[in-house]
Structures are given as C-alpha cells and as structure tokens.
PDB file of C-alpha atoms in Angstrom:
ATOM      1  CA  MET Q   7      81.433  66.837 251.478  1.00  0.00           C
ATOM      2  CA  GLU Q   8      82.827  68.435 254.218  1.00  0.00           C
ATOM      3  CA  ASN Q   9      86.874  66.362 252.800  1.00  0.00           C
ATOM      4  CA  ALA Q  10      86.017  65.205 248.777  1.00  0.00           C
ATOM      5  CA  PRO Q  11      87.309  62.442 248.329  1.00  0.00           C
ATOM      6  CA  ARG Q  12      91.870  62.032 247.332  1.00  0.00           C
ATOM      7  CA  ILE Q  13      94.331  59.507 247.642  1.00  0.00           C
ATOM      8  CA  TYR Q  14      97.762  60.236 248.480  1.00  0.00           C
ATOM      9  CA  VAL Q  15      99.930  58.947 245.550  1.00  0.00           C
ATOM     10  CA  SER Q  16     103.065  56.857 245.266  1.00  0.00           C
ATOM     11  CA  THR Q  17     105.108  53.991 244.465  1.00  0.00           C
ATOM     12  CA  TYR Q  18     106.353  50.963 246.800  1.00  0.00           C
ATOM     13  CA  GLY Q  19     109.872  51.267 244.749  1.00  0.00           C
ATOM     14  CA  LYS Q  20     109.627  54.805 246.030  1.00  0.00           C
ATOM     15  CA  TYR Q  21     108.675  53.573 249.616  1.00  0.00           C
ATOM     16  CA  ASN Q  22     111.695  50.677 249.749  1.00  0.00           C
ATOM     17  CA  ALA Q  23     114.148  53.826 248.912  1.00  0.00           C
ATOM     18  CA  GLY Q  24     112.611  55.901 251.885  1.00  0.00           C
ATOM     19  CA  SER Q  25     110.892  57.800 249.858  1.00  0.00           C
ATOM     20  CA  LEU Q  26     107.558  59.069 250.567  1.00  0.00           C
ATOM     21  CA  ALA Q  27     107.326  61.546 247.888  1.00  0.00           C
ATOM     22  CA  GLY Q  28     104.051  61.341 246.090  1.00  0.00           C
ATOM     23  CA  ALA Q  29     100.753  63.666 245.663  1.00  0.00           C
ATOM     24  CA  TRP Q  30      97.885  63.934 246.331  1.00  0.00           C
ATOM     25  CA  LEU Q  31      94.919  63.585 243.247  1.00  0.00           C
ATOM     26  CA  ASP Q  32      90.782  64.238 243.847  1.00  0.00           C
ATOM     27  CA  LEU Q  33      88.716  61.379 242.567  1.00  0.00           C
ATOM     28  CA  GLY Q  34      86.294  64.205 241.737  1.00  0.00           C
ATOM     29  CA  ASP Q  35      89.185  64.846 238.494  1.00  0.00           C
ATOM     30  CA  TYR Q  36      88.579  61.496 236.748  1.00  0.00           C
ATOM     31  CA  ALA Q  37      85.841  60.049 235.471  1.00  0.00           C
ATOM     32  CA  ASP Q  38      86.811  55.891 236.110  1.00  0.00           C
ATOM     33  CA  LYS Q  39      89.559  53.376 237.800  1.00  0.00           C
ATOM     34  CA  ASP Q  40      90.919  54.118 234.432  1.00  0.00           C
ATOM     35  CA  ASP Q  41      91.711  57.949 233.993  1.00  0.00           C
ATOM     36  CA  PHE Q  42      92.573  57.713 237.584  1.00  0.00           C
ATOM     37  CA  ILE Q  43      94.595  54.951 237.337  1.00  0.00           C
ATOM     38  CA  ALA Q  44      96.980  56.812 234.298  1.00  0.00           C
ATOM     39  CA  ALA Q  45      97.381  59.921 235.823  1.00  0.00           C
ATOM     40  CA  ALA Q  46      98.599  58.149 238.586  1.00  0.00           C
ATOM     41  CA  GLU Q  47     101.448  56.336 236.159  1.00  0.00           C
ATOM     42  CA  ALA Q  48     102.057  59.624 234.856  1.00  0.00           C
ATOM     43  CA  LEU Q  49     102.577  61.579 238.078  1.00  0.00           C
ATOM     44  CA  VAL Q  50     105.269  58.762 239.240  1.00  0.00           C
ATOM     45  CA  LYS Q  51     106.809  58.916 236.253  1.00  0.00           C
ATOM     46  CA  GLU Q  52     108.884  55.515 236.838  1.00  0.00           C
ATOM     47  CA  PRO Q  53     108.633  52.818 233.916  1.00  0.00           C
ATOM     48  CA  ASP Q  54     105.813  49.783 235.632  1.00  0.00           C
ATOM     49  CA  PRO Q  55     104.742  51.347 238.616  1.00  0.00           C
ATOM     50  CA  GLU Q  56     103.424  49.527 241.977  1.00  0.00           C
ATOM     51  CA  LEU Q  57     101.345  52.271 242.633  1.00  0.00           C
ATOM     52  CA  MET Q  58     100.580  52.426 246.467  1.00  0.00           C
ATOM     53  CA  PHE Q  59      97.975  54.560 248.638  1.00  0.00           C
ATOM     54  CA  SER Q  60      99.688  56.009 251.481  1.00  0.00           C
ATOM     55  CA  ASP Q  61      97.066  57.759 252.761  1.00  0.00           C
ATOM     56  CA  TRP Q  62      93.654  58.512 251.430  1.00  0.00           C
ATOM     57  CA  GLU Q  63      90.309  61.176 252.512  1.00  0.00           C
ATOM     58  CA  GLY Q  64      86.853  61.019 252.686  1.00  0.00           C
ATOM     59  CA  ILE Q  65      86.864  57.650 251.053  1.00  0.00           C
ATOM     60  CA  PRO Q  66      84.407  55.423 253.221  1.00  0.00           C
ATOM     61  CA  ALA Q  67      85.971  51.637 254.550  1.00  0.00           C
ATOM     62  CA  GLY Q  68      86.208  49.004 251.994  1.00  0.00           C
ATOM     63  CA  MET Q  69      86.579  51.281 249.418  1.00  0.00           C
ATOM     64  CA  ILE Q  70      90.430  51.084 249.301  1.00  0.00           C
ATOM     65  CA  GLY Q  71      93.242  49.653 249.916  1.00  0.00           C
ATOM     66  CA  GLU Q  72      96.991  50.511 250.248  1.00  0.00           C
ATOM     67  CA  CYS Q  73      97.377  48.288 246.855  1.00  0.00           C
ATOM     68  CA  TRP Q  74      93.870  49.271 245.536  1.00  0.00           C
ATOM     69  CA  VAL Q  75      91.079  51.534 244.404  1.00  0.00           C
ATOM     70  CA  ASP Q  76      87.027  49.693 244.356  1.00  0.00           C
ATOM     71  CA  PRO Q  77      85.963  50.944 241.308  1.00  0.00           C
ATOM     72  CA  GLU Q  78      82.744  51.802 243.003  1.00  0.00           C
ATOM     73  CA  VAL Q  79      84.273  54.303 244.444  1.00  0.00           C
ATOM     74  CA  TRP Q  80      83.715  56.562 241.440  1.00  0.00           C
ATOM     75  CA  GLY Q  81      80.140  55.932 241.585  1.00  0.00           C
ATOM     76  CA  TRP Q  82      79.676  56.556 245.158  1.00  0.00           C
ATOM     77  CA  ALA Q  83      82.286  60.411 244.229  1.00  0.00           C
ATOM     78  CA  ALA Q  84      79.187  61.173 241.594  1.00  0.00           C
ATOM     79  CA  LEU Q  85      76.570  61.596 244.415  1.00  0.00           C
ATOM     80  CA  ASP Q  86      75.371  64.168 246.268  1.00  0.00           C
ATOM     81  CA  ASP Q  87      77.365  64.850 249.434  1.00  0.00           C
ATOM     82  CA  SER Q  88      73.668  63.779 251.403  1.00  0.00           C
ATOM     83  CA  GLU Q  89      73.983  60.027 249.989  1.00  0.00           C
ATOM     84  CA  ARG Q  90      77.587  60.573 249.630  1.00  0.00           C
ATOM     85  CA  ASN Q  91      77.578  61.001 253.790  1.00  0.00           C
ATOM     86  CA  ILE Q  92      75.191  58.497 253.962  1.00  0.00           C
ATOM     87  CA  VAL Q  93      77.121  55.381 252.059  1.00  0.00           C
ATOM     88  CA  LYS Q  94      80.073  56.273 254.053  1.00  0.00           C
ATOM     89  CA  ILE Q  95      78.714  56.075 257.177  1.00  0.00           C
ATOM     90  CA  TYR Q  96      76.813  52.999 256.381  1.00  0.00           C
ATOM     91  CA  ARG Q  97      80.289  51.178 254.930  1.00  0.00           C
ATOM     92  CA  ASP Q  98      82.731  52.640 258.411  1.00  0.00           C
ATOM     93  CA  ASN Q  99      79.745  51.816 260.693  1.00  0.00           C
ATOM     94  CA  VAL Q 100      77.195  49.278 259.833  1.00  0.00           C
ATOM     95  CA  ASP Q 101      78.695  47.084 256.458  1.00  0.00           C
ATOM     96  CA  SER Q 102      82.328  47.590 255.111  1.00  0.00           C
ATOM     97  CA  ALA Q 103      81.314  45.347 252.195  1.00  0.00           C
ATOM     98  CA  GLY Q 104      77.724  47.126 251.484  1.00  0.00           C
ATOM     99  CA  SER Q 105      76.706  48.060 248.317  1.00  0.00           C
ATOM    100  CA  ILE Q 106      75.686  52.026 247.523  1.00  0.00           C
ATOM    101  CA  GLU Q 107      72.302  50.421 246.444  1.00  0.00           C
ATOM    102  CA  ASP Q 108      72.381  48.804 250.107  1.00  0.00           C
ATOM    103  CA  ALA Q 109      73.113  51.947 252.114  1.00  0.00           C
ATOM    104  CA  LEU Q 110      70.956  53.886 250.397  1.00  0.00           C
ATOM    105  CA  GLU Q 111      68.043  51.379 250.665  1.00  0.00           C
ATOM    106  CA  ALA Q 112      68.738  50.900 254.308  1.00  0.00           C
ATOM    107  CA  TYR Q 113      68.372  54.476 255.269  1.00  0.00           C
ATOM    108  CA  ALA Q 114      65.489  55.182 257.480  1.00  0.00           C
ATOM    109  CA  GLY Q 115      66.752  59.267 258.515  1.00  0.00           C
ATOM    110  CA  GLU Q 116      68.321  61.174 260.862  1.00  0.00           C
ATOM    111  CA  TYR Q 117      67.249  62.253 264.252  1.00  0.00           C
ATOM    112  CA  GLU Q 118      68.882  64.571 266.738  1.00  0.00           C
ATOM    113  CA  ARG Q 119      67.366  61.768 269.418  1.00  0.00           C
ATOM    114  CA  LYS Q 120      66.991  57.912 269.429  1.00  0.00           C
ATOM    115  CA  ILE Q 121      63.073  58.536 270.182  1.00  0.00           C
ATOM    116  CA  ASP Q 122      62.042  60.926 267.470  1.00  0.00           C
ATOM    117  CA  TRP Q 123      63.021  58.220 265.456  1.00  0.00           C
ATOM    118  CA  ALA Q 124      60.250  55.871 267.167  1.00  0.00           C
ATOM    119  CA  TYR Q 125      57.272  58.993 267.915  1.00  0.00           C
ATOM    120  CA  GLU Q 126      57.817  59.104 264.039  1.00  0.00           C
ATOM    121  CA  TYR Q 127      57.196  55.959 262.693  1.00  0.00           C
ATOM    122  CA  VAL Q 128      54.336  54.751 264.953  1.00  0.00           C
ATOM    123  CA  ASP Q 129      52.700  57.754 263.510  1.00  0.00           C
ATOM    124  CA  GLY Q 130      54.099  57.288 260.380  1.00  0.00           C
ATOM    125  CA  ALA Q 131      52.779  53.474 259.882  1.00  0.00           C
ATOM    126  CA  GLY Q 132      49.610  54.564 262.207  1.00  0.00           C
ATOM    127  CA  LEU Q 133      50.075  51.739 264.787  1.00  0.00           C
ATOM    128  CA  LEU Q 134      47.896  53.186 267.210  1.00  0.00           C
ATOM    129  CA  SER Q 135      45.797  55.234 264.811  1.00  0.00           C
ATOM    130  CA  ASP Q 136      42.738  52.791 265.883  1.00  0.00           C
ATOM    131  CA  ALA Q 137      43.444  52.630 269.410  1.00  0.00           C
ATOM    132  CA  PRO Q 138      41.183  54.882 271.375  1.00  0.00           C
ATOM    133  CA  GLU Q 139      43.036  58.201 272.878  1.00  0.00           C
ATOM    134  CA  PHE Q 140      42.774  56.353 276.141  1.00  0.00           C
ATOM    135  CA  LEU Q 141      44.613  53.191 275.825  1.00  0.00           C
ATOM    136  CA  ALA Q 142      47.077  54.994 272.720  1.00  0.00           C
ATOM    137  CA  LYS Q 143      48.743  57.541 275.708  1.00  0.00           C
ATOM    138  CA  TYR Q 144      50.296  54.555 277.791  1.00  0.00           C
ATOM    139  CA  PHE Q 145      52.230  53.034 274.469  1.00  0.00           C
ATOM    140  CA  ASP Q 146      55.675  52.838 275.486  1.00  0.00           C
ATOM    141  CA  TYR Q 147      57.837  54.561 273.025  1.00  0.00           C
ATOM    142  CA  ASP Q 148      60.848  53.247 275.113  1.00  0.00           C
ATOM    143  CA  ALA Q 149      60.560  50.032 274.998  1.00  0.00           C
ATOM    144  CA  PHE Q 150      59.304  50.153 270.876  1.00  0.00           C
ATOM    145  CA  LEU Q 151      62.866  51.693 270.280  1.00  0.00           C
ATOM    146  CA  ARG Q 152      64.666  48.660 272.585  1.00  0.00           C
ATOM    147  CA  ASP Q 153      63.514  46.371 270.173  1.00  0.00           C
ATOM    148  CA  ALA Q 154      63.766  48.198 267.098  1.00  0.00           C
ATOM    149  CA  GLU Q 155      67.104  48.578 267.868  1.00  0.00           C
ATOM    150  CA  MET Q 156      67.630  44.563 267.904  1.00  0.00           C
ATOM    151  CA  ASP Q 157      66.636  45.236 263.838  1.00  0.00           C
ATOM    152  CA  MET Q 158      68.101  48.457 262.722  1.00  0.00           C
ATOM    153  CA  ASP Q 159      71.385  50.351 263.250  1.00  0.00           C
ATOM    154  CA  PHE Q 160      71.673  53.639 264.973  1.00  0.00           C
ATOM    155  CA  VAL Q 161      74.795  55.375 264.042  1.00  0.00           C
ATOM    156  CA  TRP Q 162      75.733  58.711 265.565  1.00  0.00           C
ATOM    157  CA  ASP Q 163      77.207  61.051 262.793  1.00  0.00           C
ATOM    158  CA  GLY Q 164      78.533  63.788 265.601  1.00  0.00           C
ATOM    159  CA  ASN Q 165      75.376  66.165 265.260  1.00  0.00           C
ATOM    160  CA  ASN Q 166      72.175  63.571 264.935  1.00  0.00           C
ATOM    161  CA  TYR Q 167      71.515  59.229 264.600  1.00  0.00           C
ATOM    162  CA  VAL Q 168      71.394  58.474 261.376  1.00  0.00           C
ATOM    163  CA  VAL Q 169      69.530  55.442 261.039  1.00  0.00           C
ATOM    164  CA  PHE Q 170      69.435  52.335 259.048  1.00  0.00           C
ATOM    165  CA  ASN Q 171      67.423  49.110 258.774  1.00  0.00           C
ATOM    166  CA  ARG Q 172      68.716  45.938 258.865  1.00  0.00           C
TER     167      ARG Q 172
END
C-alpha cells in the first residue's frame, strides 16, 4: 500500500504542557492492540500516561480517534494491499462503521467507467442470453446503470470506480 499504516503517539500531558513531542509507530510492527499500547507507553516514558494519537496515515475512517484505536485495525493491517485498499475505500466512503467482512463481501469490482460495470454485469448474469440479437441490441445499458446506482455505491479512487453492493 502506498502509505503504510502508522500513528503519531504522544500524550495529553505533553500536549497540555505545550509540547507535541512524540513519534510515529508503524502498525505492522505490532501483533495486536496490547503490543502497540505497551510500545506507546514505553515510548512516552510517563507514569500512567494518557496516550494521544494526534495524527495517523493509511488507516480507514472509524478505526482510530484521538484517544482510541479499534482492535480490528490489526486484522485490517494483516490483509494484503489490495484488500486493505478495498476496506479503506469502503470505510472512508460507504460505511465508516462497516466491518472488514462487510467491505470485502460488498466489493463488486473496479472499472475504468461506470458503464463498464453494467456491460460486465449484464453479460455475466446472462440477462440477454435468451433474447434474440435484434432485440438485445436495444437494451438500454445507461438506464440499467442508473437503476443500479440506487442500490450500489460507485466510488472514484483516482484511477477507477470501485463498486460496492449495498
């Protein structure tokens, strides 16, 4: 993935004293939330610290906040780059509270143009396979796509439309 998931760790004590001192911790270096918290507490060198996560990169919406990290983030970080990207796009654009499983089950592919999805779906589902060719050529793919957009999410990721079923 372009940006490895990481978190900038400090404490509220330092912040309240006017300092932003802390360090970036890469999530891939920790097996789970407990390992991460132990490393963060060792890093800040304060007795009973109130940890503060003042910045993060590459982590989907709803998996982290200023003072909490969802344990599911380690399951997400263990996915391959493609699956992590799918989950990130889903949580950032479709459902910020959706689980990893929700995102992967809803994923319906990536397409350069929305209409490409419609052509592939109609062909793959065999919707026109029994229709005579002279009739099938009148099928309105644009109208089919407009109707599908009421039940699906087409998210532009900068390169393609990433499609999710609702």
